[in-house]
Coordinates of C-alpha atoms in Angstrom, one line a residue:
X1 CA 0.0 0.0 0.0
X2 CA 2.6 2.3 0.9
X3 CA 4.5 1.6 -2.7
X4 CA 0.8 2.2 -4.2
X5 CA 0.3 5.8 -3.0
X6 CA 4.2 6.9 -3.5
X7 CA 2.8 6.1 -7.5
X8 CA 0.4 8.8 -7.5
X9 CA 3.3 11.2 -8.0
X10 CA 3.0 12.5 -11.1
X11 CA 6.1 11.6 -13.8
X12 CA 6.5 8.2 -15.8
X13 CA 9.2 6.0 -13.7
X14 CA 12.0 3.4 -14.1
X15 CA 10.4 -0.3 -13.6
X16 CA 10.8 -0.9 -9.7
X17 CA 12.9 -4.5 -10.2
X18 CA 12.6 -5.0 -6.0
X19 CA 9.0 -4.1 -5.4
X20 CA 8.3 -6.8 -8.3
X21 CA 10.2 -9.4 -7.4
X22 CA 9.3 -8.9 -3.2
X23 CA 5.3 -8.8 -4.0
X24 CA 5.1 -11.0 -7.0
X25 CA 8.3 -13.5 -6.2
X26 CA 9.3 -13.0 -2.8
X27 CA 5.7 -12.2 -1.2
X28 CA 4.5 -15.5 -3.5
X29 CA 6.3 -18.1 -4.0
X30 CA 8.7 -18.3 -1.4
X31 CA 6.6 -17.3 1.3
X32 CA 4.2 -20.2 0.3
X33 CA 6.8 -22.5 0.2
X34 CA 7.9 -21.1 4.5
X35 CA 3.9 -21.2 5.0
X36 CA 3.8 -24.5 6.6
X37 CA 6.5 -23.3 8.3
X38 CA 5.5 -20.1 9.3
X39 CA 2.4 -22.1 11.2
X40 CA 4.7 -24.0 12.9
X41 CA 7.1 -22.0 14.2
X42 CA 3.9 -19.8 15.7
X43 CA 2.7 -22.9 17.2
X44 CA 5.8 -23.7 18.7
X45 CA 6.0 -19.8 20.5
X46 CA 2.4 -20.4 21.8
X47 CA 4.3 -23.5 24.1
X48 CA 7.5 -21.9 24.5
X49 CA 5.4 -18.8 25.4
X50 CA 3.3 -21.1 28.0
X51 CA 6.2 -22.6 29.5
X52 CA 8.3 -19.5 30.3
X53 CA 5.2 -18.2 31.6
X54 CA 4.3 -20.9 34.2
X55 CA 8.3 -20.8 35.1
X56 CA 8.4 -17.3 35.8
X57 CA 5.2 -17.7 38.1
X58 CA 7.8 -19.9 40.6
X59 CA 10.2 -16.8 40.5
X60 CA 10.2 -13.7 42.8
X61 CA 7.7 -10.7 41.2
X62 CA 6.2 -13.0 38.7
X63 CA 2.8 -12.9 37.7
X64 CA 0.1 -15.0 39.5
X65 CA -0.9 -18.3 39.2
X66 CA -4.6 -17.3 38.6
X67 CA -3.1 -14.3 35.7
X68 CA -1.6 -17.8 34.1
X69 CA -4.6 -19.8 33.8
X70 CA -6.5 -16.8 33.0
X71 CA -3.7 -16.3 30.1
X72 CA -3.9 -19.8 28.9
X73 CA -7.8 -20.3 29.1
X74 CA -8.6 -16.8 27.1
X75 CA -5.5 -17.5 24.2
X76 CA -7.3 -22.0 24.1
X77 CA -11.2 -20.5 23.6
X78 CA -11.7 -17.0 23.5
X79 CA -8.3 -16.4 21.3
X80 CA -8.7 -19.3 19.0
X81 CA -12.2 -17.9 17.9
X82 CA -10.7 -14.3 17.6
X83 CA -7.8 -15.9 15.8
X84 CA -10.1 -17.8 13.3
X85 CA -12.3 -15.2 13.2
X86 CA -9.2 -12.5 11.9
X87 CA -7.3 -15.1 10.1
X88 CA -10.1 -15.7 7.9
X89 CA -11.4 -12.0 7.6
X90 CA -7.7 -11.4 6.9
X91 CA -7.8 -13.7 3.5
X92 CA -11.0 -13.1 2.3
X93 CA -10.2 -9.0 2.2
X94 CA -6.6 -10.0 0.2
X95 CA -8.5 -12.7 -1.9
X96 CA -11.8 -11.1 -2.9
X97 CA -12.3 -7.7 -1.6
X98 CA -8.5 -6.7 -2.9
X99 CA -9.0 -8.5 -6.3
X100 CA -12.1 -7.3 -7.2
X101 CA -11.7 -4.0 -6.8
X102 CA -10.8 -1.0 -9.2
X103 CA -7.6 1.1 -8.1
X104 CA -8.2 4.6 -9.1
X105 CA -4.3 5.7 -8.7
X106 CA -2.4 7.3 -11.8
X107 CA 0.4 5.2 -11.3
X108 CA 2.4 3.9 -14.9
X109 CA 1.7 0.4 -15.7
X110 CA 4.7 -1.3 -14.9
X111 CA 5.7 0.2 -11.7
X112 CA 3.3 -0.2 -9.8
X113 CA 0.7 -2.1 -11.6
X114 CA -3.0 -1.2 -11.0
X115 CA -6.5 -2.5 -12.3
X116 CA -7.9 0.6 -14.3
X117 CA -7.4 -1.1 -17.5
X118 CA -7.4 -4.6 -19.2
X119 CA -3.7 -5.0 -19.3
X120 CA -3.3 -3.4 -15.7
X121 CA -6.2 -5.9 -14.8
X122 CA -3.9 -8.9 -16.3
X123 CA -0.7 -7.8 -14.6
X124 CA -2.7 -7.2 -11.2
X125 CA -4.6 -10.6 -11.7
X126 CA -0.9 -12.5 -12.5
X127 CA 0.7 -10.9 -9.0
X128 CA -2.7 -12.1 -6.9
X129 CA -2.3 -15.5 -8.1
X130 CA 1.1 -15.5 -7.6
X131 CA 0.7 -14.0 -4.4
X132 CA -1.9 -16.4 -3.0
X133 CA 0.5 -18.0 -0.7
X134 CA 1.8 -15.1 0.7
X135 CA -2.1 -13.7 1.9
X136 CA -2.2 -16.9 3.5
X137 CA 0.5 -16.6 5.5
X138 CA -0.6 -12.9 6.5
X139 CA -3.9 -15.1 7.2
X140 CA -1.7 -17.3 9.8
X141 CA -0.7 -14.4 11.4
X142 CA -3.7 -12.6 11.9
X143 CA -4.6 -16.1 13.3
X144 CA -2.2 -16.0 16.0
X145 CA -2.2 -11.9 17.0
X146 CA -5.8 -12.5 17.5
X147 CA -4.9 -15.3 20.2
X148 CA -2.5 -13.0 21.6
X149 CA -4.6 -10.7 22.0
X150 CA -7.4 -12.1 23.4
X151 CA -4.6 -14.0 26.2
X152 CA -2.9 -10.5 27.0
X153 CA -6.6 -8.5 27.6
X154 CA -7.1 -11.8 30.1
X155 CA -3.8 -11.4 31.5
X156 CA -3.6 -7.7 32.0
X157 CA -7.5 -7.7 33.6
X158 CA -6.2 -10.6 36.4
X159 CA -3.2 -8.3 37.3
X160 CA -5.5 -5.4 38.1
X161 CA -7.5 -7.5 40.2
X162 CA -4.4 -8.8 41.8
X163 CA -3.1 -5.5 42.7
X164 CA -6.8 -4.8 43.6
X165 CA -6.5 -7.3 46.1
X166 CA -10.6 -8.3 44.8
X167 CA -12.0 -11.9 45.3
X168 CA -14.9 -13.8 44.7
X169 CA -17.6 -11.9 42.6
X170 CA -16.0 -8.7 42.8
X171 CA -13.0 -9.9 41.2
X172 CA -15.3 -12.0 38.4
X173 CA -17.4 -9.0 37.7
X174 CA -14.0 -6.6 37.3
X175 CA -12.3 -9.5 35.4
X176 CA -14.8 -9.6 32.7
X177 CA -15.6 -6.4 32.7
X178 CA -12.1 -5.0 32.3
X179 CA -11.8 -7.5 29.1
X180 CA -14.7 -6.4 27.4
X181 CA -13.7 -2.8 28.0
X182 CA -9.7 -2.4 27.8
X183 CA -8.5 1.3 27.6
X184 CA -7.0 2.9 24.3
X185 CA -3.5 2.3 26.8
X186 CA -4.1 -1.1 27.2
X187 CA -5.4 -1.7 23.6
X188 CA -2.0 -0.4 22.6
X189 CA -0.1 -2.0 25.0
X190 CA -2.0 -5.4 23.8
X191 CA -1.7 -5.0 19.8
X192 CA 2.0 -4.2 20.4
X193 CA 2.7 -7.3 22.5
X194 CA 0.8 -9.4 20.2
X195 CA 3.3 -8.5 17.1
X196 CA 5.9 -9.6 19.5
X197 CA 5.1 -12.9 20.2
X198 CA 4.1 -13.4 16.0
X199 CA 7.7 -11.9 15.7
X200 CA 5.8 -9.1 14.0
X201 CA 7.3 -5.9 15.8
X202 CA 9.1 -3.5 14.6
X203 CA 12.4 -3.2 17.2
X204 CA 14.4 -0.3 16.8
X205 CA 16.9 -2.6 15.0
X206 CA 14.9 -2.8 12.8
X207 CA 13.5 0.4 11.8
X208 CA 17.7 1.1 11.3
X209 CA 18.0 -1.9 8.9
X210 CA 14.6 -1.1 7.1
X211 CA 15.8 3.0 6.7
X212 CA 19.4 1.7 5.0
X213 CA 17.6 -1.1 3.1
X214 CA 15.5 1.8 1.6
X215 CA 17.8 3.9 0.5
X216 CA 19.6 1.7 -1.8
X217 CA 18.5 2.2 -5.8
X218 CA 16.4 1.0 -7.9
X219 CA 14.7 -1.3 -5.4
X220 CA 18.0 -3.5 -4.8
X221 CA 17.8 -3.3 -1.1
X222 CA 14.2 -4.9 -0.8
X223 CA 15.1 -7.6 -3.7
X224 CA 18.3 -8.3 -1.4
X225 CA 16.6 -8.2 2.3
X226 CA 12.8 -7.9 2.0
X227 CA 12.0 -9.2 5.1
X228 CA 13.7 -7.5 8.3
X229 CA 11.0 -7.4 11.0
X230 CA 10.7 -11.5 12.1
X231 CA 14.5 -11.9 11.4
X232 CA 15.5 -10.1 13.8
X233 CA 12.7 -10.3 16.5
X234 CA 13.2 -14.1 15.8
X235 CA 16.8 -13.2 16.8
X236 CA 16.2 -11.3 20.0
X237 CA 13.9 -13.8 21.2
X238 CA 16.7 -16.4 20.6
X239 CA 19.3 -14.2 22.3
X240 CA 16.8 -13.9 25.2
X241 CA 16.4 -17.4 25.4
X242 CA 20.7 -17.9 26.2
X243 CA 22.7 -17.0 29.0
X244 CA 22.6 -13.9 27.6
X245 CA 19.5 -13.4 28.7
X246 CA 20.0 -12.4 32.3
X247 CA 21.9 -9.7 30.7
X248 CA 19.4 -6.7 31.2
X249 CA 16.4 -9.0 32.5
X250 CA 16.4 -7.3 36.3
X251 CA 15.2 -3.8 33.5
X252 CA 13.0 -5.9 31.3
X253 CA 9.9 -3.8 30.3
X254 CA 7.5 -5.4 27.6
X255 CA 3.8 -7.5 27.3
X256 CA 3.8 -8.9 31.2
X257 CA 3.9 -5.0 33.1
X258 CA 5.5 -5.9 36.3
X259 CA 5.9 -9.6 35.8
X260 CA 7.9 -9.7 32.7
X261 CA 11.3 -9.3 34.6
X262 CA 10.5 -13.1 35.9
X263 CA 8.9 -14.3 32.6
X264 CA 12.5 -13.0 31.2
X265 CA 14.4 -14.7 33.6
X266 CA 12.0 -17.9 33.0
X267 CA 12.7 -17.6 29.3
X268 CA 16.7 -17.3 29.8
X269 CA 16.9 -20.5 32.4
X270 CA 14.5 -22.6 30.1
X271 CA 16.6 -21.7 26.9
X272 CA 19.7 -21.9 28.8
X273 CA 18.7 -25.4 29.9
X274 CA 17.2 -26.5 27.0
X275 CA 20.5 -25.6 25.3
X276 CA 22.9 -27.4 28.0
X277 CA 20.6 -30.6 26.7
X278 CA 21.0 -29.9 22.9
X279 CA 24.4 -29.4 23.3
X280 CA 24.5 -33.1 25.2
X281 CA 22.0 -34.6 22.5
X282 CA 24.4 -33.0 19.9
X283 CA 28.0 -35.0 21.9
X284 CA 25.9 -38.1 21.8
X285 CA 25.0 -38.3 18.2
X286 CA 21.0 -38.2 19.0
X287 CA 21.2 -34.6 17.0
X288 CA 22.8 -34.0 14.0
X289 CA 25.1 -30.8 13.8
X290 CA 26.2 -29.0 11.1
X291 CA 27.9 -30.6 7.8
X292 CA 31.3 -30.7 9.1
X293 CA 32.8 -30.8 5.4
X294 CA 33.4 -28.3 3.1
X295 CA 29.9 -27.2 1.0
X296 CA 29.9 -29.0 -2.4
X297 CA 32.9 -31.6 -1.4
X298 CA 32.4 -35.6 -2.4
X299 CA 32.9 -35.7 1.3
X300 CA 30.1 -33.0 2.1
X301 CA 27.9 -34.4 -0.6
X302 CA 28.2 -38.1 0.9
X303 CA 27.6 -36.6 4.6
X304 CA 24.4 -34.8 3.2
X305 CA 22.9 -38.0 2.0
X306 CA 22.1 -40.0 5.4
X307 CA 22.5 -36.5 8.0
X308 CA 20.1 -33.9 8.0
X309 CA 21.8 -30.4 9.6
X310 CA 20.5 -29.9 13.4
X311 CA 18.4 -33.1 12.7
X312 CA 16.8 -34.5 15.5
X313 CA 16.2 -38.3 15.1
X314 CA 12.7 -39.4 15.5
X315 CA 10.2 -43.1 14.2
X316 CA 10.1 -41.6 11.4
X317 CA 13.6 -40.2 10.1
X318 CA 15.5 -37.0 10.9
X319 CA 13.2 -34.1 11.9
X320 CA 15.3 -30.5 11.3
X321 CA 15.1 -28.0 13.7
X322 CA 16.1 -25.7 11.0
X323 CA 12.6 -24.9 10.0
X324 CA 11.5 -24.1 13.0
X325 CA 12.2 -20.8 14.5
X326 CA 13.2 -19.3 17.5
X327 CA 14.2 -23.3 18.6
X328 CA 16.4 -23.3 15.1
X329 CA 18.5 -19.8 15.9
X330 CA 19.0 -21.6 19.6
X331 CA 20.1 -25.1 17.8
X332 CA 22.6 -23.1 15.7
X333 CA 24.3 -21.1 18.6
X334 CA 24.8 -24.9 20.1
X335 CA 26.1 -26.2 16.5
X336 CA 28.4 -23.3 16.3
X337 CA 30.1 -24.0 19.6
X338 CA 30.5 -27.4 19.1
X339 CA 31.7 -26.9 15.6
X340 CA 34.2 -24.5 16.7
X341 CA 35.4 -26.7 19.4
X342 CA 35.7 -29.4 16.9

């Protein structure tokens, strides 16, 4: 959209090559291929997102035991209908509403292709198709911020009543009431944390990346790194999720108000434990590490054939952690050490 309305300037323009090949190719294709992915890797932050949070409520300052359940329960029934309920709303507006509507901008065809004429309709019509996959992932994430967002108005009303001090029908009535009528603060505060946890937030990192990325001609810095946002959120999770995560965690501000110093602490001795194990796994052969030849060697080739990279072994064959985000960022930082120590 933002592309769209730079094309209403008036003046006939160079073809953009990287908003083609990030909306049509990028945005398409290769996002349909990390879909599966994508719904995985979201699934897998819901339980890592659980499990820090029922840690940290053992830790000094974390958040109640009654805030957890109340987290859970709203993100299993009130957030999966919210989630289903955006996800889908999400896919039918870029399926339907999108496609079948007229854009009125002046911008020259191949730039920025629009639907005011037949050809402009064929052009458009090629990118939605192409682009199907990438609306669906958009769809997933919908799905999941609308989980998020239904746990964190749960969480946020339980911590009032904590601090409240309320019981009994008091606390119920507040409770619900505080849900079905969060505050513009809180409805902020909510949206933002739910980007977080779908690695949707924009850090300041970020932001940098995405202002150098921009400035590069000709569109070459979006063909070369179109997506920045979940890169590097998936990053800072992993870091957070290392020894290096007590670094800072005692400041911790974020989604949890005055409990997310404990769920950050939670989050850095779960990762840091769970890492302590991969690393073991990894001595013991039960996880595959990284090809330890050279990249296009006989040696590496043979290797390749009956090892997966960070594969863990399962029934069923190798599993790779690689597709799996934050865990895969984690598995490498294990991988690395071990290789290095090799």
């Amino acid at each position: 959209e933002g592309e769209l309305a730079k094309s209403q300037l008036s003046g006939v323009r160079a073809v953009d090559a990287g908003w083609w090949m990030q909306h049509i190719f990028v945005n398409g294709i290769m996002s349909g291929l990390s879909n599966v992915r994508n719904v995985i890797g979201n699934t897998a932050k819901v339980a890592k997102t659980l499990a820090e949070l029922y840690g940290s409520t053992l830790l000094p300052g974390g958040p109640s035991l009654s805030s957890a359940n109340a987290f859970t329960s709203s993100l299993l029934t009130r957030g999966i209908r919210r989630g289903m309920a955006d996800g889908w709303g999400t896919f039918i507006h870029r399926n339907v509403a999108d496609f079948a509507k007229l854009d009125s901008t002046t911008s020259d065809l191949l730039r920025y292709p629009t639907r005011e004429n037949g050809v402009g309709k064929i052009v458009a019509g090629t990118a939605d198709a192409v682009g199907l996959p990438s609306r669906a992932m958009v769809a997933a994430d919908s799905f999941y911020k609308g989980m998020y967002e239904e746990a964190f108005k749960a969480l946020h009303a339980t911590q009032a009543a904590d601090a409240l001090k309320l019981t009994g029908s008091k606390r119920a009535g507040f409770v619900a009431d505080r849900i079905a009528n969060p505050s513009v603060k809180e409805v902020t505060a909510i949206r933002q944390a739910a980007a977080e946890y779908t690695f949707n937030a924009r850090t300041g990192i970020a932001k940098d990346v995405i202002g150098l990325r921009d400035k590069v001609p000709f569109g070459i810095g979006r063909l070369i790194m179109p997506f920045v946002n979940t890169p590097t959120n998936i990053l800072k999770d992993a870091l957070q999720s290392t020894p290096a995560g007590f670094i800072g965690a005692q400041t911790a501000k974020g989604a949890f108000g005055e409990a997310e110093r404990a769920v950050r602490y939670s989050r850095a001795i779960l990762g840091s434990t769970a890492m302590v194990v991969m690393y073991s796994q990894l001595a013991q052969g039960n996880v595959t590490g990284f090809n330890p030849y050279r990249y296009g060697t006989t040696e590496a080739n043979i290797w390749a054939k009956d090892n997966t990279e960070l594969g863990v072994k399962t029934p069923w064959g190798q599993l790779s952690l690689l597709n799996y985000p934050p865990f895969s960022t984690v598995a490498k930082f294990v991988a690395g050490v071990q290789d290095t120590q090799r």
